[in-house]
């Protein structure tokens, strides 16, 4: 998946504590336990990087699998929470697409439906690389 390797290098340069990659079986089990599917792009992400212990300079954090399990205590038709912005000011969800990829949705927990921010996980990371602030500080929901 494009972009993730470059971001891992960036986060290492920021001296972030990165979680080691997870085994495929653990990724599959985590998402299945949440009523979802770990698509190929999700598996590629978590077998490259297991998550982050703290926010990066853009104030975003990828959750480790154990945190994904803990934060998704209620199943949602909008997908699985997997990351947050600015210590959970809002969070991001992964929702499996019919083509075997996952969309990324922003959930502001304000009563409105989560907003699509990227049609694939790869598109999310490429947008993140291009302009993380624009991606993460996207338009507010009405």
PDB file of C-alpha atoms in Angstrom:
ATOM      1  CA  UNK A   1       0.000   0.000   0.000  1.00  0.00           C
ATOM      2  CA  UNK A   2       1.455   3.313  -1.100  1.00  0.00           C
ATOM      3  CA  UNK A   3       2.274   5.915   1.505  1.00  0.00           C
ATOM      4  CA  UNK A   4       2.501   3.772   4.622  1.00  0.00           C
ATOM      5  CA  UNK A   5       6.246   3.091   4.331  1.00  0.00           C
ATOM      6  CA  UNK A   6       6.968   6.793   3.920  1.00  0.00           C
ATOM      7  CA  UNK A   7       4.790   7.600   6.932  1.00  0.00           C
ATOM      8  CA  UNK A   8       6.520   4.955   9.045  1.00  0.00           C
ATOM      9  CA  UNK A   9       9.858   6.588   8.192  1.00  0.00           C
ATOM     10  CA  UNK A  10       8.417  10.000   9.082  1.00  0.00           C
ATOM     11  CA  UNK A  11       7.053   8.763  12.399  1.00  0.00           C
ATOM     12  CA  UNK A  12      10.347   7.101  13.269  1.00  0.00           C
ATOM     13  CA  UNK A  13      12.088  10.434  12.564  1.00  0.00           C
ATOM     14  CA  UNK A  14       9.615  12.051  14.979  1.00  0.00           C
ATOM     15  CA  UNK A  15      10.754   9.474  17.573  1.00  0.00           C
ATOM     16  CA  UNK A  16       7.240   8.110  18.008  1.00  0.00           C
ATOM     17  CA  UNK A  17       6.732   4.822  19.769  1.00  0.00           C
ATOM     18  CA  UNK A  18       5.443   2.529  17.025  1.00  0.00           C
ATOM     19  CA  UNK A  19       3.805  -0.800  17.814  1.00  0.00           C
ATOM     20  CA  UNK A  20       5.369  -3.763  15.995  1.00  0.00           C
ATOM     21  CA  UNK A  21       3.402  -5.241  13.088  1.00  0.00           C
ATOM     22  CA  UNK A  22       0.639  -7.693  13.940  1.00  0.00           C
ATOM     23  CA  UNK A  23       0.224 -11.196  12.535  1.00  0.00           C
ATOM     24  CA  UNK A  24      -2.467 -11.584   9.881  1.00  0.00           C
ATOM     25  CA  UNK A  25      -4.459 -14.032  12.041  1.00  0.00           C
ATOM     26  CA  UNK A  26      -4.711 -11.482  14.869  1.00  0.00           C
ATOM     27  CA  UNK A  27      -5.900  -8.768  12.470  1.00  0.00           C
ATOM     28  CA  UNK A  28      -8.545 -11.061  10.987  1.00  0.00           C
ATOM     29  CA  UNK A  29      -9.730 -12.143  14.449  1.00  0.00           C
ATOM     30  CA  UNK A  30      -9.921  -8.565  15.750  1.00  0.00           C
ATOM     31  CA  UNK A  31     -12.092  -7.315  12.910  1.00  0.00           C
ATOM     32  CA  UNK A  32     -14.238 -10.462  12.857  1.00  0.00           C
ATOM     33  CA  UNK A  33     -14.895 -10.073  16.598  1.00  0.00           C
ATOM     34  CA  UNK A  34     -16.244  -6.595  15.814  1.00  0.00           C
ATOM     35  CA  UNK A  35     -18.613  -7.827  13.120  1.00  0.00           C
ATOM     36  CA  UNK A  36     -16.410  -6.531  10.319  1.00  0.00           C
ATOM     37  CA  UNK A  37     -13.950  -7.771   7.726  1.00  0.00           C
ATOM     38  CA  UNK A  38     -10.232  -7.049   7.689  1.00  0.00           C
ATOM     39  CA  UNK A  39      -9.834  -6.173   4.020  1.00  0.00           C
ATOM     40  CA  UNK A  40      -6.554  -6.593   2.145  1.00  0.00           C
ATOM     41  CA  UNK A  41      -5.560  -2.948   2.717  1.00  0.00           C
ATOM     42  CA  UNK A  42      -6.242  -3.211   6.459  1.00  0.00           C
ATOM     43  CA  UNK A  43      -4.146  -6.369   6.601  1.00  0.00           C
ATOM     44  CA  UNK A  44      -1.355  -4.646   4.629  1.00  0.00           C
ATOM     45  CA  UNK A  45      -1.422  -1.714   7.069  1.00  0.00           C
ATOM     46  CA  UNK A  46      -1.353  -3.714  10.288  1.00  0.00           C
ATOM     47  CA  UNK A  47       1.233  -6.220   9.028  1.00  0.00           C
ATOM     48  CA  UNK A  48       3.463  -3.181   8.315  1.00  0.00           C
ATOM     49  CA  UNK A  49       2.711  -1.199  11.478  1.00  0.00           C
ATOM     50  CA  UNK A  50       0.844  -2.354  14.561  1.00  0.00           C
ATOM     51  CA  UNK A  51      -0.223   1.150  15.605  1.00  0.00           C
ATOM     52  CA  UNK A  52       1.128   4.169  17.489  1.00  0.00           C
ATOM     53  CA  UNK A  53       1.385   4.863  21.224  1.00  0.00           C
ATOM     54  CA  UNK A  54       1.181   8.645  20.827  1.00  0.00           C
ATOM     55  CA  UNK A  55      -0.019  11.240  18.306  1.00  0.00           C
ATOM     56  CA  UNK A  56       2.205  12.371  15.476  1.00  0.00           C
ATOM     57  CA  UNK A  57       2.973  16.015  14.674  1.00  0.00           C
ATOM     58  CA  UNK A  58      -0.328  16.261  12.787  1.00  0.00           C
ATOM     59  CA  UNK A  59      -2.087  15.159  16.030  1.00  0.00           C
ATOM     60  CA  UNK A  60      -3.336  11.871  14.526  1.00  0.00           C
ATOM     61  CA  UNK A  61      -2.844   8.394  15.972  1.00  0.00           C
ATOM     62  CA  UNK A  62      -3.314   4.901  14.558  1.00  0.00           C
ATOM     63  CA  UNK A  63      -4.646   2.592  17.260  1.00  0.00           C
ATOM     64  CA  UNK A  64      -3.096  -0.789  18.049  1.00  0.00           C
ATOM     65  CA  UNK A  65      -5.425  -3.784  17.641  1.00  0.00           C
ATOM     66  CA  UNK A  66      -6.042  -4.137  21.378  1.00  0.00           C
ATOM     67  CA  UNK A  67      -7.256  -0.533  21.500  1.00  0.00           C
ATOM     68  CA  UNK A  68      -9.476  -1.106  18.473  1.00  0.00           C
ATOM     69  CA  UNK A  69     -11.150  -3.940  20.393  1.00  0.00           C
ATOM     70  CA  UNK A  70     -11.562  -1.797  23.516  1.00  0.00           C
ATOM     71  CA  UNK A  71     -12.923   1.275  21.705  1.00  0.00           C
ATOM     72  CA  UNK A  72     -15.466  -0.642  19.626  1.00  0.00           C
ATOM     73  CA  UNK A  73     -17.560  -1.986  22.481  1.00  0.00           C
ATOM     74  CA  UNK A  74     -20.707  -1.294  20.428  1.00  0.00           C
ATOM     75  CA  UNK A  75     -20.956  -2.649  16.879  1.00  0.00           C
ATOM     76  CA  UNK A  76     -21.687   0.011  14.273  1.00  0.00           C
ATOM     77  CA  UNK A  77     -22.985  -0.213  10.733  1.00  0.00           C
ATOM     78  CA  UNK A  78     -20.637   2.706  10.001  1.00  0.00           C
ATOM     79  CA  UNK A  79     -17.532   0.587  10.478  1.00  0.00           C
ATOM     80  CA  UNK A  80     -14.777   0.021  12.994  1.00  0.00           C
ATOM     81  CA  UNK A  81     -13.103   2.883  14.878  1.00  0.00           C
ATOM     82  CA  UNK A  82      -9.343   2.658  14.255  1.00  0.00           C
ATOM     83  CA  UNK A  83      -7.736   6.053  14.852  1.00  0.00           C
ATOM     84  CA  UNK A  84      -8.281   9.469  16.331  1.00  0.00           C
ATOM     85  CA  UNK A  85      -7.423  13.121  15.914  1.00  0.00           C
ATOM     86  CA  UNK A  86      -6.361  15.382  18.784  1.00  0.00           C
ATOM     87  CA  UNK A  87      -6.977  12.856  21.589  1.00  0.00           C
ATOM     88  CA  UNK A  88     -10.381  11.772  20.309  1.00  0.00           C
ATOM     89  CA  UNK A  89     -11.798  15.158  19.275  1.00  0.00           C
ATOM     90  CA  UNK A  90     -13.075  12.938  16.513  1.00  0.00           C
ATOM     91  CA  UNK A  91     -12.257   9.480  15.298  1.00  0.00           C
ATOM     92  CA  UNK A  92     -11.959   7.573  12.052  1.00  0.00           C
ATOM     93  CA  UNK A  93     -13.718   4.393  11.002  1.00  0.00           C
ATOM     94  CA  UNK A  94     -12.862   1.653   8.523  1.00  0.00           C
ATOM     95  CA  UNK A  95     -15.779   0.303   6.538  1.00  0.00           C
ATOM     96  CA  UNK A  96     -15.314  -2.636   4.180  1.00  0.00           C
ATOM     97  CA  UNK A  97     -16.090  -1.933   0.518  1.00  0.00           C
ATOM     98  CA  UNK A  98     -17.488  -4.568  -1.866  1.00  0.00           C
ATOM     99  CA  UNK A  99     -14.198  -4.522  -3.838  1.00  0.00           C
ATOM    100  CA  UNK A 100     -12.141  -5.777  -0.880  1.00  0.00           C
ATOM    101  CA  UNK A 101     -10.788  -2.393   0.233  1.00  0.00           C
ATOM    102  CA  UNK A 102     -11.907  -0.229   3.152  1.00  0.00           C
ATOM    103  CA  UNK A 103     -13.306   3.299   3.108  1.00  0.00           C
ATOM    104  CA  UNK A 104     -12.317   5.759   5.824  1.00  0.00           C
ATOM    105  CA  UNK A 105     -15.047   7.782   7.529  1.00  0.00           C
ATOM    106  CA  UNK A 106     -14.721  10.608  10.035  1.00  0.00           C
ATOM    107  CA  UNK A 107     -16.985  10.311  13.081  1.00  0.00           C
ATOM    108  CA  UNK A 108     -17.439  13.459  15.147  1.00  0.00           C
ATOM    109  CA  UNK A 109     -19.946  11.848  17.512  1.00  0.00           C
ATOM    110  CA  UNK A 110     -22.323  14.783  17.138  1.00  0.00           C
ATOM    111  CA  UNK A 111     -25.433  12.845  16.170  1.00  0.00           C
ATOM    112  CA  UNK A 112     -24.827  13.007  12.434  1.00  0.00           C
ATOM    113  CA  UNK A 113     -23.685  10.094  10.290  1.00  0.00           C
ATOM    114  CA  UNK A 114     -19.926   9.675   9.836  1.00  0.00           C
ATOM    115  CA  UNK A 115     -18.545  11.512   6.783  1.00  0.00           C
ATOM    116  CA  UNK A 116     -16.609   9.744   4.030  1.00  0.00           C
ATOM    117  CA  UNK A 117     -13.071  11.181   3.867  1.00  0.00           C
ATOM    118  CA  UNK A 118     -11.436   8.589   1.583  1.00  0.00           C
ATOM    119  CA  UNK A 119     -12.859   5.829  -0.585  1.00  0.00           C
ATOM    120  CA  UNK A 120      -9.912   3.558   0.302  1.00  0.00           C
ATOM    121  CA  UNK A 121      -7.354   3.296   3.068  1.00  0.00           C
ATOM    122  CA  UNK A 122      -4.604   3.899   0.515  1.00  0.00           C
ATOM    123  CA  UNK A 123      -6.316   7.124  -0.636  1.00  0.00           C
ATOM    124  CA  UNK A 124      -6.508   8.206   3.014  1.00  0.00           C
ATOM    125  CA  UNK A 125      -2.764   7.758   3.508  1.00  0.00           C
ATOM    126  CA  UNK A 126      -1.874   9.441   0.203  1.00  0.00           C
ATOM    127  CA  UNK A 127      -4.039  12.433   1.200  1.00  0.00           C
ATOM    128  CA  UNK A 128      -2.402  12.376   4.625  1.00  0.00           C
ATOM    129  CA  UNK A 129       1.034  12.545   3.023  1.00  0.00           C
ATOM    130  CA  UNK A 130      -0.010  15.346   0.671  1.00  0.00           C
ATOM    131  CA  UNK A 131      -1.625  17.549   3.348  1.00  0.00           C
ATOM    132  CA  UNK A 132      -2.438  16.011   6.718  1.00  0.00           C
ATOM    133  CA  UNK A 133      -3.900  19.231   8.104  1.00  0.00           C
ATOM    134  CA  UNK A 134      -6.369  19.585   5.248  1.00  0.00           C
ATOM    135  CA  UNK A 135      -7.403  15.943   5.562  1.00  0.00           C
ATOM    136  CA  UNK A 136      -7.761  15.912   9.353  1.00  0.00           C
ATOM    137  CA  UNK A 137      -9.277  19.369   9.775  1.00  0.00           C
ATOM    138  CA  UNK A 138     -11.806  18.734   7.014  1.00  0.00           C
ATOM    139  CA  UNK A 139     -15.130  20.519   6.873  1.00  0.00           C
ATOM    140  CA  UNK A 140     -17.184  20.438  10.023  1.00  0.00           C
ATOM    141  CA  UNK A 141     -20.430  18.511   9.910  1.00  0.00           C
ATOM    142  CA  UNK A 142     -23.601  20.532  10.182  1.00  0.00           C
TER     143      UNK A 142
END
